[in-house]
Amino acid sequence: MNSSRPYLIRALYEWIVDNDCTPHILVNADYPNVLVPPGYASDGQIVLNVAPGAIRQLHMDNEAVSFDGRFGGVAHSLYVPTQAVLAIYARENGQGMVFDLEPSSPDDDPKGKSEGAAPKSAPTKPQGRPSLKVVK
């Protein structure tokens, strides 16, 4: 059976936008094939504002969330496998969903980036409870 995560991400994104709130996603920046600007992640995680007015060319499918965004005034293309999305929530009220950490698998590489590369070890499950930070 397919993972429900990509379907939930898309549904919650639409629900947050329909309610005139600002959708944010919490991403495991250390997950294989995650492409986010270097230097913006903290403790292996990054919070991304995915509001329609903040990004361009948003594409969400069963494999990944991808879009173009600006960091420090510089345009970047971002690519986040759905398994790397740890949470999606509304900035204004924190409503949304936190997802369980999923281990990576060899077929998580849709772009073929790891061909010929040394195999990466699976991420370990973090200790303690997940936490979200308020981003202003």
XYZ file of C-alpha atoms in Angstrom:
136
model
C 0.000 0.000 0.000
C 1.259 3.511 -0.842
C 2.273 5.876 1.928
C -0.479 8.262 3.009
C 2.055 11.026 3.725
C 2.044 12.710 0.270
C -1.758 12.716 0.184
C -1.955 14.225 3.662
C 0.643 16.867 2.814
C -1.315 17.964 -0.261
C -4.658 17.947 1.579
C -3.345 19.901 4.560
C -1.594 22.393 2.283
C -4.854 23.100 0.475
C -6.797 23.304 3.750
C -4.299 25.779 5.254
C -4.325 27.990 2.135
C -8.153 27.850 1.891
C -8.320 29.169 5.454
C -6.100 32.164 4.575
C -3.199 30.911 6.674
C 0.488 30.531 5.828
C 1.602 26.919 5.269
C 5.018 25.918 6.603
C 6.736 22.567 6.293
C 9.336 21.217 8.693
C 11.952 19.251 6.754
C 14.645 16.781 7.791
C 17.497 18.483 5.912
C 19.775 15.468 6.440
C 17.439 13.056 4.615
C 18.859 11.663 1.342
C 18.184 13.752 -1.791
C 16.887 16.799 0.101
C 17.965 19.905 -1.780
C 17.720 23.050 0.367
C 20.066 26.051 0.543
C 23.154 25.278 2.625
C 23.548 27.157 5.866
C 19.849 27.631 6.581
C 19.221 24.341 8.382
C 19.508 24.150 12.144
C 20.019 20.846 13.979
C 19.404 18.996 10.702
C 15.991 20.616 10.202
C 14.659 23.560 8.243
C 11.257 25.266 8.253
C 10.084 26.375 4.810
C 7.337 28.881 4.068
C 5.406 27.322 1.170
C 2.728 30.023 0.856
C 1.686 30.669 -2.754
C 2.989 34.261 -2.563
C 6.381 33.205 -1.194
C 7.339 30.545 -3.751
C 7.127 29.774 -7.463
C 6.446 26.604 -9.456
C 5.181 24.488 -6.566
C 4.887 20.824 -7.500
C 3.650 18.195 -5.053
C 3.416 14.556 -6.057
C 3.798 11.195 -4.356
C 7.598 11.396 -4.458
C 8.478 14.957 -3.507
C 7.623 18.592 -2.945
C 9.587 20.924 -5.199
C 9.495 24.670 -5.763
C 11.602 27.772 -6.327
C 12.145 30.099 -3.380
C 14.356 32.974 -2.278
C 16.792 32.891 0.625
C 18.603 36.088 1.458
C 17.396 37.528 -1.849
C 18.943 34.677 -3.846
C 16.722 32.306 -5.847
C 17.055 28.573 -5.126
C 15.353 25.449 -6.440
C 14.285 23.207 -3.562
C 13.527 19.497 -3.660
C 12.115 17.655 -0.630
C 11.218 13.945 -0.801
C 7.866 13.431 0.932
C 9.518 11.143 3.498
C 11.690 14.090 4.596
C 8.645 16.224 5.485
C 8.357 16.018 9.270
C 5.358 18.363 9.646
C 3.034 20.733 7.826
C 1.241 23.434 9.771
C -0.270 26.919 9.651
C 2.078 29.599 10.948
C -0.757 31.614 12.470
C -2.209 28.958 14.784
C 0.078 25.912 14.582
C -2.694 23.649 13.296
C -1.474 20.879 11.042
C 0.167 17.481 11.363
C 3.468 16.027 12.551
C 4.637 12.863 10.794
C 6.660 9.926 12.089
C 10.230 9.628 10.896
C 10.512 7.162 8.002
C 13.732 5.362 7.118
C 15.114 5.968 3.642
C 15.104 3.231 1.027
C 17.208 2.724 -2.138
C 14.282 3.682 -4.391
C 14.010 7.133 -2.711
C 16.384 8.443 -5.374
C 14.099 9.469 -8.273
C 16.726 11.705 -9.882
C 19.477 9.086 -9.837
C 21.822 11.266 -7.779
C 23.355 8.419 -5.823
C 24.545 6.335 -8.753
C 28.146 5.433 -8.078
C 28.081 7.161 -4.700
C 28.903 5.421 -1.468
C 25.800 4.099 0.322
C 24.511 6.281 3.125
C 23.487 4.853 6.457
C 19.819 5.078 7.415
C 18.990 8.003 9.687
C 18.605 7.138 13.327
C 15.411 7.869 15.181
C 15.813 11.035 17.264
C 15.489 10.770 21.017
C 12.715 12.620 22.829
C 9.609 14.278 21.496
C 9.454 16.187 18.219
C 9.327 19.941 18.589
C 8.272 22.872 16.465
C 9.647 26.411 16.664
C 7.608 29.559 16.155
C 9.003 31.361 13.103
C 8.304 35.080 12.869
